[in-house]
């Protein structure tokens, strides 16, 4: 999206005649797009073959193909983040259904993917035709900024992410993510899994805190982070408390095998998520400001282009 090839792809998709008038070889661009997509499909086919061992026409049902297309549209076909969201939503073995079945043991969420996806497509087409990922992009960015400013040391790491030590920071962060993933994968699923995860999260954070101190002075400091948490509690605490109470009271009525540790936390997260959706729909931004104008996008920050709506993100490289 940010290179000459990406801009040619966007130009051809928008208007082939205008792209040809600008000197773009439309046929060559389409052929390149076809070759890239075929290569990605080939890699996916090889991975699927290793997973299923035996591949036949029975593995590729017509209805499932429609589901793939539907969830791709639901997530957002004009956004890079939409591809990741679609992958997490798509099938019974994806991240969202698997996690939901863990939280809601016995509910078999994966059995309801088709009707939920159909309802989601209708709602998405009405509220935000660009897809789910661009719709929540501003909210995710807002949450990410809050986390950086509320956890000691994270601002220091982010400041050095694109500085002279950018390569070192990226290597350390990638190692932390991969290492934590292996730790979670190898945890034995016992009754104390929650505490094991919390312990490993604390270990990983302490390592990142030491690394941030190596990069320079801690930012934010512990008092600054504490003030952020106090501010968050005042603004979002009532919503989180209501969600936690509902999570404790409602889910036992639906499932007998619910988890007393996770359900209140999950209810609080869903309540905050619903609040964010309401704020985005009403005010155009997740922060809840009464300003009804559209959210501001800093086009000078190229990292934000992936989450911009199609009519903003596509032409931003040319404008810059």
mmCIF file of C-alpha atoms in Angstrom:
data_model
loop_
_atom_site.group_PDB
_atom_site.id
_atom_site.type_symbol
_atom_site.label_atom_id
_atom_site.label_comp_id
_atom_site.label_asym_id
_atom_site.label_seq_id
_atom_site.Cartn_x
_atom_site.Cartn_y
_atom_site.Cartn_z
ATOM 1 C CA UNK A 1 0.000 0.000 0.000
ATOM 2 C CA UNK A 2 2.903 2.358 0.681
ATOM 3 C CA UNK A 3 5.101 1.494 -2.308
ATOM 4 C CA UNK A 4 4.789 2.257 -5.996
ATOM 5 C CA UNK A 5 3.339 -1.193 -6.652
ATOM 6 C CA UNK A 6 0.745 -0.733 -3.921
ATOM 7 C CA UNK A 7 -0.286 2.651 -5.244
ATOM 8 C CA UNK A 8 -0.660 1.180 -8.733
ATOM 9 C CA UNK A 9 -2.882 -1.568 -7.317
ATOM 10 C CA UNK A 10 -5.079 1.024 -5.605
ATOM 11 C CA UNK A 11 -5.254 3.197 -8.709
ATOM 12 C CA UNK A 12 -6.285 0.282 -10.942
ATOM 13 C CA UNK A 13 -8.893 -0.825 -8.437
ATOM 14 C CA UNK A 14 -10.396 2.666 -8.228
ATOM 15 C CA UNK A 15 -10.494 3.530 -11.938
ATOM 16 C CA UNK A 16 -8.746 1.591 -14.679
ATOM 17 C CA UNK A 17 -9.112 4.340 -17.274
ATOM 18 C CA UNK A 18 -7.706 6.996 -14.958
ATOM 19 C CA UNK A 19 -4.831 4.674 -14.043
ATOM 20 C CA UNK A 20 -4.046 4.059 -17.718
ATOM 21 C CA UNK A 21 -4.188 7.804 -18.392
ATOM 22 C CA UNK A 22 -1.630 8.284 -15.582
ATOM 23 C CA UNK A 23 0.784 5.930 -17.348
ATOM 24 C CA UNK A 24 0.080 2.731 -15.420
ATOM 25 C CA UNK A 25 0.173 -0.531 -17.356
ATOM 26 C CA UNK A 26 -3.205 -1.914 -16.284
ATOM 27 C CA UNK A 27 -2.735 -5.392 -17.780
ATOM 28 C CA UNK A 28 0.677 -5.815 -16.165
ATOM 29 C CA UNK A 29 -0.644 -4.623 -12.802
ATOM 30 C CA UNK A 30 -3.568 -7.059 -12.933
ATOM 31 C CA UNK A 31 -1.259 -9.916 -13.899
ATOM 32 C CA UNK A 32 1.074 -9.104 -11.001
ATOM 33 C CA UNK A 33 -1.879 -9.055 -8.581
ATOM 34 C CA UNK A 34 -3.038 -12.418 -9.950
ATOM 35 C CA UNK A 35 0.453 -13.904 -9.543
ATOM 36 C CA UNK A 36 0.775 -12.666 -5.956
ATOM 37 C CA UNK A 37 -2.669 -13.932 -4.959
ATOM 38 C CA UNK A 38 -1.977 -17.296 -6.623
ATOM 39 C CA UNK A 39 1.286 -17.592 -4.716
ATOM 40 C CA UNK A 40 -0.441 -16.852 -1.417
ATOM 41 C CA UNK A 41 -3.180 -19.376 -2.266
ATOM 42 C CA UNK A 42 -0.509 -21.968 -3.105
ATOM 43 C CA UNK A 43 1.196 -21.470 0.256
ATOM 44 C CA UNK A 44 -2.165 -21.803 1.968
ATOM 45 C CA UNK A 45 -2.880 -24.994 0.056
ATOM 46 C CA UNK A 46 0.431 -26.540 1.090
ATOM 47 C CA UNK A 47 -0.221 -25.674 4.743
ATOM 48 C CA UNK A 48 -3.746 -27.088 4.483
ATOM 49 C CA UNK A 49 -2.387 -30.278 2.937
ATOM 50 C CA UNK A 50 0.026 -30.821 5.804
ATOM 51 C CA UNK A 51 -2.751 -30.159 8.310
ATOM 52 C CA UNK A 52 -5.373 -32.455 6.790
ATOM 53 C CA UNK A 53 -2.947 -35.100 5.447
ATOM 54 C CA UNK A 54 -5.531 -36.107 2.838
ATOM 55 C CA UNK A 55 -6.959 -33.430 0.540
ATOM 56 C CA UNK A 56 -10.037 -34.075 -1.613
ATOM 57 C CA UNK A 57 -12.968 -32.177 -3.062
ATOM 58 C CA UNK A 58 -14.979 -32.993 0.071
ATOM 59 C CA UNK A 59 -12.749 -30.601 2.010
ATOM 60 C CA UNK A 60 -13.845 -27.616 -0.095
ATOM 61 C CA UNK A 61 -17.577 -27.228 0.252
ATOM 62 C CA UNK A 62 -19.449 -24.581 -1.711
ATOM 63 C CA UNK A 63 -21.131 -23.203 1.391
ATOM 64 C CA UNK A 64 -17.814 -22.819 3.166
ATOM 65 C CA UNK A 65 -16.483 -20.805 0.220
ATOM 66 C CA UNK A 66 -19.397 -18.424 0.652
ATOM 67 C CA UNK A 67 -18.545 -18.167 4.349
ATOM 68 C CA UNK A 68 -14.970 -17.241 3.475
ATOM 69 C CA UNK A 69 -16.191 -14.465 1.193
ATOM 70 C CA UNK A 70 -18.757 -13.301 3.747
ATOM 71 C CA UNK A 71 -16.284 -13.072 6.611
ATOM 72 C CA UNK A 72 -13.734 -11.364 4.389
ATOM 73 C CA UNK A 73 -16.298 -8.660 3.645
ATOM 74 C CA UNK A 74 -17.397 -8.542 7.270
ATOM 75 C CA UNK A 75 -13.834 -7.952 8.467
ATOM 76 C CA UNK A 76 -13.039 -5.378 5.780
ATOM 77 C CA UNK A 77 -11.611 -6.166 2.358
ATOM 78 C CA UNK A 78 -10.048 -2.709 1.971
ATOM 79 C CA UNK A 79 -7.960 -2.964 5.143
ATOM 80 C CA UNK A 80 -4.848 -4.974 5.908
ATOM 81 C CA UNK A 81 -6.088 -5.406 9.459
ATOM 82 C CA UNK A 82 -9.322 -6.784 7.992
ATOM 83 C CA UNK A 83 -7.451 -9.841 6.727
ATOM 84 C CA UNK A 84 -6.235 -10.628 10.238
ATOM 85 C CA UNK A 85 -9.704 -10.090 11.713
ATOM 86 C CA UNK A 86 -11.249 -12.374 9.088
ATOM 87 C CA UNK A 87 -8.691 -15.063 9.876
ATOM 88 C CA UNK A 88 -9.555 -14.901 13.572
ATOM 89 C CA UNK A 89 -13.301 -15.141 12.858
ATOM 90 C CA UNK A 90 -13.447 -17.527 9.945
ATOM 91 C CA UNK A 91 -13.666 -21.150 11.055
ATOM 92 C CA UNK A 92 -14.311 -23.338 14.041
ATOM 93 C CA UNK A 93 -10.581 -23.644 14.716
ATOM 94 C CA UNK A 94 -9.897 -19.907 14.542
ATOM 95 C CA UNK A 95 -8.863 -17.756 17.487
ATOM 96 C CA UNK A 96 -12.235 -16.191 18.329
ATOM 97 C CA UNK A 97 -14.366 -19.386 18.264
ATOM 98 C CA UNK A 98 -11.708 -21.383 20.133
ATOM 99 C CA UNK A 99 -11.316 -18.708 22.808
ATOM 100 C CA UNK A 100 -15.084 -18.330 23.082
ATOM 101 C CA UNK A 101 -15.523 -22.053 23.567
ATOM 102 C CA UNK A 102 -12.952 -21.907 26.351
ATOM 103 C CA UNK A 103 -14.704 -19.053 28.111
ATOM 104 C CA UNK A 104 -18.189 -20.424 27.400
ATOM 105 C CA UNK A 105 -17.443 -24.102 27.935
ATOM 106 C CA UNK A 106 -20.355 -26.150 26.663
ATOM 107 C CA UNK A 107 -21.981 -23.509 24.468
ATOM 108 C CA UNK A 108 -20.260 -24.588 21.200
ATOM 109 C CA UNK A 109 -19.938 -21.083 19.793
ATOM 110 C CA UNK A 110 -18.530 -22.463 16.525
ATOM 111 C CA UNK A 111 -21.967 -23.926 15.705
ATOM 112 C CA UNK A 112 -23.396 -20.402 15.519
ATOM 113 C CA UNK A 113 -20.743 -18.884 13.251
ATOM 114 C CA UNK A 114 -22.959 -18.910 10.151
ATOM 115 C CA UNK A 115 -25.979 -17.060 11.616
ATOM 116 C CA UNK A 116 -23.757 -14.695 13.601
ATOM 117 C CA UNK A 117 -21.772 -13.959 10.456
ATOM 118 C CA UNK A 118 -24.956 -13.268 8.491
ATOM 119 C CA UNK A 119 -26.270 -10.887 11.132
ATOM 120 C CA UNK A 120 -22.866 -9.254 11.328
ATOM 121 C CA UNK A 121 -22.757 -8.652 7.578
ATOM 122 C CA UNK A 122 -26.166 -6.966 7.635
ATOM 123 C CA UNK A 123 -25.250 -4.728 10.567
ATOM 124 C CA UNK A 124 -21.836 -3.927 9.083
ATOM 125 C CA UNK A 125 -23.310 -3.037 5.698
ATOM 126 C CA UNK A 126 -25.701 -0.592 7.411
ATOM 127 C CA UNK A 127 -23.351 0.999 9.938
ATOM 128 C CA UNK A 128 -19.920 0.804 8.311
ATOM 129 C CA UNK A 129 -19.674 -0.668 4.786
ATOM 130 C CA UNK A 130 -15.841 -0.600 4.901
ATOM 131 C CA UNK A 131 -15.878 -3.484 7.382
ATOM 132 C CA UNK A 132 -15.312 -4.286 11.036
ATOM 133 C CA UNK A 133 -11.558 -3.673 11.164
ATOM 134 C CA UNK A 134 -11.646 -0.061 9.856
ATOM 135 C CA UNK A 135 -14.636 0.648 12.101
ATOM 136 C CA UNK A 136 -12.738 -0.396 15.232
ATOM 137 C CA UNK A 137 -9.373 0.926 14.064
ATOM 138 C CA UNK A 138 -9.745 4.229 15.873
ATOM 139 C CA UNK A 139 -10.889 2.492 19.057
ATOM 140 C CA UNK A 140 -7.987 0.046 18.993
ATOM 141 C CA UNK A 141 -5.545 2.902 18.449
ATOM 142 C CA UNK A 142 -7.103 4.787 21.343
ATOM 143 C CA UNK A 143 -6.822 1.713 23.603
ATOM 144 C CA UNK A 144 -3.237 1.122 22.507
ATOM 145 C CA UNK A 145 -2.248 4.706 23.298
ATOM 146 C CA UNK A 146 -3.843 4.384 26.722
ATOM 147 C CA UNK A 147 -1.942 1.155 27.463
ATOM 148 C CA UNK A 148 1.355 2.773 26.448
ATOM 149 C CA UNK A 149 0.704 5.729 28.757
ATOM 150 C CA UNK A 150 -0.537 3.614 31.673
ATOM 151 C CA UNK A 151 2.177 0.940 31.888
ATOM 152 C CA UNK A 152 5.595 2.120 33.130
ATOM 153 C CA UNK A 153 8.313 1.840 30.499
ATOM 154 C CA UNK A 154 6.171 1.233 27.426
ATOM 155 C CA UNK A 155 6.434 4.832 26.213
ATOM 156 C CA UNK A 156 10.234 4.521 26.366
ATOM 157 C CA UNK A 157 10.100 1.389 24.212
ATOM 158 C CA UNK A 158 7.743 2.990 21.705
ATOM 159 C CA UNK A 159 9.924 6.102 21.484
ATOM 160 C CA UNK A 160 12.943 3.974 20.578
ATOM 161 C CA UNK A 161 10.981 1.739 18.197
ATOM 162 C CA UNK A 162 11.794 3.992 15.250
ATOM 163 C CA UNK A 163 14.952 5.523 16.577
ATOM 164 C CA UNK A 164 18.560 4.484 16.239
ATOM 165 C CA UNK A 165 17.876 1.380 18.321
ATOM 166 C CA UNK A 166 14.807 0.411 16.322
ATOM 167 C CA UNK A 167 16.237 -2.920 15.148
ATOM 168 C CA UNK A 168 17.162 -3.926 18.685
ATOM 169 C CA UNK A 169 13.715 -2.985 20.001
ATOM 170 C CA UNK A 170 11.958 -4.954 17.256
ATOM 171 C CA UNK A 171 14.080 -8.042 17.897
ATOM 172 C CA UNK A 172 13.418 -7.918 21.645
ATOM 173 C CA UNK A 173 9.658 -7.410 21.187
ATOM 174 C CA UNK A 174 9.434 -10.228 18.644
ATOM 175 C CA UNK A 175 11.351 -12.533 21.003
ATOM 176 C CA UNK A 176 9.028 -11.588 23.876
ATOM 177 C CA UNK A 177 5.915 -12.346 21.815
ATOM 178 C CA UNK A 178 7.228 -15.677 20.512
ATOM 179 C CA UNK A 179 8.543 -16.700 23.922
ATOM 180 C CA UNK A 180 5.275 -15.872 25.663
ATOM 181 C CA UNK A 181 3.335 -17.771 22.986
ATOM 182 C CA UNK A 182 5.451 -20.885 23.597
ATOM 183 C CA UNK A 183 5.015 -20.531 27.341
ATOM 184 C CA UNK A 184 1.221 -20.319 27.042
ATOM 185 C CA UNK A 185 1.191 -23.212 24.573
ATOM 186 C CA UNK A 186 3.107 -25.470 26.964
ATOM 187 C CA UNK A 187 1.126 -24.589 30.095
ATOM 188 C CA UNK A 188 -0.702 -27.589 31.452
ATOM 189 C CA UNK A 189 -4.438 -26.932 31.492
ATOM 190 C CA UNK A 190 -5.145 -27.351 35.156
ATOM 191 C CA UNK A 191 -7.390 -25.506 37.564
ATOM 192 C CA UNK A 192 -4.687 -22.900 38.211
ATOM 193 C CA UNK A 193 -4.047 -21.954 34.584
ATOM 194 C CA UNK A 194 -5.131 -18.381 35.275
ATOM 195 C CA UNK A 195 -2.447 -17.890 37.886
ATOM 196 C CA UNK A 196 0.181 -19.500 35.692
ATOM 197 C CA UNK A 197 -0.621 -17.086 32.887
ATOM 198 C CA UNK A 198 -0.544 -14.127 35.269
ATOM 199 C CA UNK A 199 2.857 -15.224 36.586
ATOM 200 C CA UNK A 200 4.309 -15.496 33.096
ATOM 201 C CA UNK A 201 2.801 -12.140 32.122
ATOM 202 C CA UNK A 202 4.525 -10.616 35.151
ATOM 203 C CA UNK A 203 7.839 -12.229 34.189
ATOM 204 C CA UNK A 204 7.626 -10.983 30.603
ATOM 205 C CA UNK A 205 6.697 -7.489 31.788
ATOM 206 C CA UNK A 206 9.590 -7.348 34.260
ATOM 207 C CA UNK A 207 11.935 -8.286 31.426
ATOM 208 C CA UNK A 208 10.475 -5.526 29.238
ATOM 209 C CA UNK A 209 10.739 -3.085 32.146
ATOM 210 C CA UNK A 210 14.432 -3.879 32.525
ATOM 211 C CA UNK A 211 14.890 -3.452 28.779
ATOM 212 C CA UNK A 212 13.098 -0.077 28.862
ATOM 213 C CA UNK A 213 15.396 1.039 31.679
ATOM 214 C CA UNK A 214 18.342 -0.001 29.518
ATOM 215 C CA UNK A 215 17.038 2.193 26.692
ATOM 216 C CA UNK A 216 16.740 5.268 28.899
ATOM 217 C CA UNK A 217 14.674 6.886 31.651
ATOM 218 C CA UNK A 218 11.348 5.175 32.255
ATOM 219 C CA UNK A 219 8.397 6.836 30.607
ATOM 220 C CA UNK A 220 5.799 6.858 31.947
ATOM 221 C CA UNK A 221 7.034 6.618 35.498
ATOM 222 C CA UNK A 222 5.083 4.675 38.102
ATOM 223 C CA UNK A 223 3.378 7.809 39.508
ATOM 224 C CA UNK A 224 2.416 8.942 35.986
ATOM 225 C CA UNK A 225 1.034 5.496 35.181
ATOM 226 C CA UNK A 226 -0.870 5.507 38.469
ATOM 227 C CA UNK A 227 -2.565 8.782 37.567
ATOM 228 C CA UNK A 228 -3.620 7.259 34.252
ATOM 229 C CA UNK A 229 -5.211 4.306 36.060
ATOM 230 C CA UNK A 230 -7.045 6.617 38.443
ATOM 231 C CA UNK A 231 -8.365 8.629 35.508
ATOM 232 C CA UNK A 232 -9.423 5.420 33.754
ATOM 233 C CA UNK A 233 -11.228 4.179 36.873
ATOM 234 C CA UNK A 234 -13.200 7.406 37.122
ATOM 235 C CA UNK A 235 -14.252 7.351 33.455
ATOM 236 C CA UNK A 236 -14.761 3.653 32.783
ATOM 237 C CA UNK A 237 -14.990 2.084 36.226
ATOM 238 C CA UNK A 238 -18.808 2.156 36.511
ATOM 239 C CA UNK A 239 -19.207 0.509 33.105
ATOM 240 C CA UNK A 240 -16.660 -2.186 33.969
ATOM 241 C CA UNK A 241 -18.309 -2.887 37.330
ATOM 242 C CA UNK A 242 -21.753 -3.272 35.740
ATOM 243 C CA UNK A 243 -20.306 -5.619 33.118
ATOM 244 C CA UNK A 244 -18.503 -7.689 35.751
ATOM 245 C CA UNK A 245 -21.702 -8.072 37.794
ATOM 246 C CA UNK A 246 -23.654 -9.138 34.716
ATOM 247 C CA UNK A 247 -20.879 -11.551 33.803
ATOM 248 C CA UNK A 248 -21.141 -13.138 37.227
ATOM 249 C CA UNK A 249 -24.948 -13.331 37.221
ATOM 250 C CA UNK A 250 -25.989 -13.976 33.617
ATOM 251 C CA UNK A 251 -23.621 -16.656 32.346
ATOM 252 C CA UNK A 252 -24.397 -19.246 35.045
ATOM 253 C CA UNK A 253 -27.972 -19.128 33.767
ATOM 254 C CA UNK A 254 -26.740 -20.239 30.339
ATOM 255 C CA UNK A 255 -23.872 -22.589 31.149
ATOM 256 C CA UNK A 256 -23.148 -24.700 34.201
ATOM 257 C CA UNK A 257 -19.432 -25.039 33.469
ATOM 258 C CA UNK A 258 -18.583 -21.338 33.495
ATOM 259 C CA UNK A 259 -15.369 -20.066 35.056
ATOM 260 C CA UNK A 260 -15.763 -17.848 38.107
ATOM 261 C CA UNK A 261 -12.416 -16.194 37.443
ATOM 262 C CA UNK A 262 -12.880 -15.315 33.791
ATOM 263 C CA UNK A 263 -16.603 -14.588 33.490
ATOM 264 C CA UNK A 264 -16.675 -11.307 35.487
ATOM 265 C CA UNK A 265 -13.572 -10.112 33.624
ATOM 266 C CA UNK A 266 -15.103 -11.126 30.318
ATOM 267 C CA UNK A 267 -18.347 -9.343 31.189
ATOM 268 C CA UNK A 268 -16.408 -6.169 32.066
ATOM 269 C CA UNK A 269 -14.526 -6.358 28.755
ATOM 270 C CA UNK A 270 -17.766 -6.811 26.792
ATOM 271 C CA UNK A 271 -19.343 -3.855 28.614
ATOM 272 C CA UNK A 272 -16.384 -1.620 27.761
ATOM 273 C CA UNK A 273 -16.504 -2.908 24.188
ATOM 274 C CA UNK A 274 -20.206 -2.056 23.914
ATOM 275 C CA UNK A 275 -19.499 1.395 25.348
ATOM 276 C CA UNK A 276 -16.815 1.962 22.721
ATOM 277 C CA UNK A 277 -19.194 0.947 19.923
ATOM 278 C CA UNK A 278 -21.843 3.335 21.229
ATOM 279 C CA UNK A 279 -19.346 6.199 21.425
ATOM 280 C CA UNK A 280 -18.026 5.554 17.935
ATOM 281 C CA UNK A 281 -21.526 5.477 16.445
ATOM 282 C CA UNK A 282 -22.730 8.579 18.300
ATOM 283 C CA UNK A 283 -19.646 10.792 18.442
ATOM 284 C CA UNK A 284 -17.461 9.330 15.708
ATOM 285 C CA UNK A 285 -14.634 8.545 18.140
ATOM 286 C CA UNK A 286 -14.126 6.079 20.996
ATOM 287 C CA UNK A 287 -12.981 8.656 23.540
ATOM 288 C CA UNK A 288 -16.563 9.765 24.140
ATOM 289 C CA UNK A 289 -16.039 13.448 23.448
ATOM 290 C CA UNK A 290 -19.184 15.314 22.640
ATOM 291 C CA UNK A 291 -17.577 16.561 19.450
ATOM 292 C CA UNK A 292 -19.761 15.101 16.736
ATOM 293 C CA UNK A 293 -17.237 15.743 13.999
ATOM 294 C CA UNK A 294 -15.345 12.962 12.252
ATOM 295 C CA UNK A 295 -12.314 11.461 13.973
ATOM 296 C CA UNK A 296 -9.024 13.089 13.137
ATOM 297 C CA UNK A 297 -6.478 11.043 11.219
ATOM 298 C CA UNK A 298 -2.871 12.108 11.102
ATOM 299 C CA UNK A 299 -1.947 11.432 7.491
ATOM 300 C CA UNK A 300 1.688 12.131 8.273
ATOM 301 C CA UNK A 301 1.814 8.880 10.242
ATOM 302 C CA UNK A 302 1.988 6.184 7.597
ATOM 303 C CA UNK A 303 1.297 3.423 10.130
ATOM 304 C CA UNK A 304 -2.298 4.630 10.466
ATOM 305 C CA UNK A 305 -3.109 4.040 6.792
ATOM 306 C CA UNK A 306 -3.944 0.367 7.355
ATOM 307 C CA UNK A 307 -6.888 1.240 9.577
ATOM 308 C CA UNK A 308 -8.256 4.202 7.639
ATOM 309 C CA UNK A 309 -11.501 3.805 5.715
ATOM 310 C CA UNK A 310 -11.133 3.056 2.044
ATOM 311 C CA UNK A 311 -11.905 6.583 0.858
ATOM 312 C CA UNK A 312 -9.221 8.028 3.167
ATOM 313 C CA UNK A 313 -6.466 5.448 3.284
ATOM 314 C CA UNK A 314 -6.267 4.669 -0.422
ATOM 315 C CA UNK A 315 -5.288 8.128 -1.577
ATOM 316 C CA UNK A 316 -3.222 9.133 1.434
ATOM 317 C CA UNK A 317 0.133 8.047 -0.087
ATOM 318 C CA UNK A 318 -0.438 10.215 -3.166
ATOM 319 C CA UNK A 319 -1.495 13.158 -1.010
ATOM 320 C CA UNK A 320 1.656 12.870 1.084
#
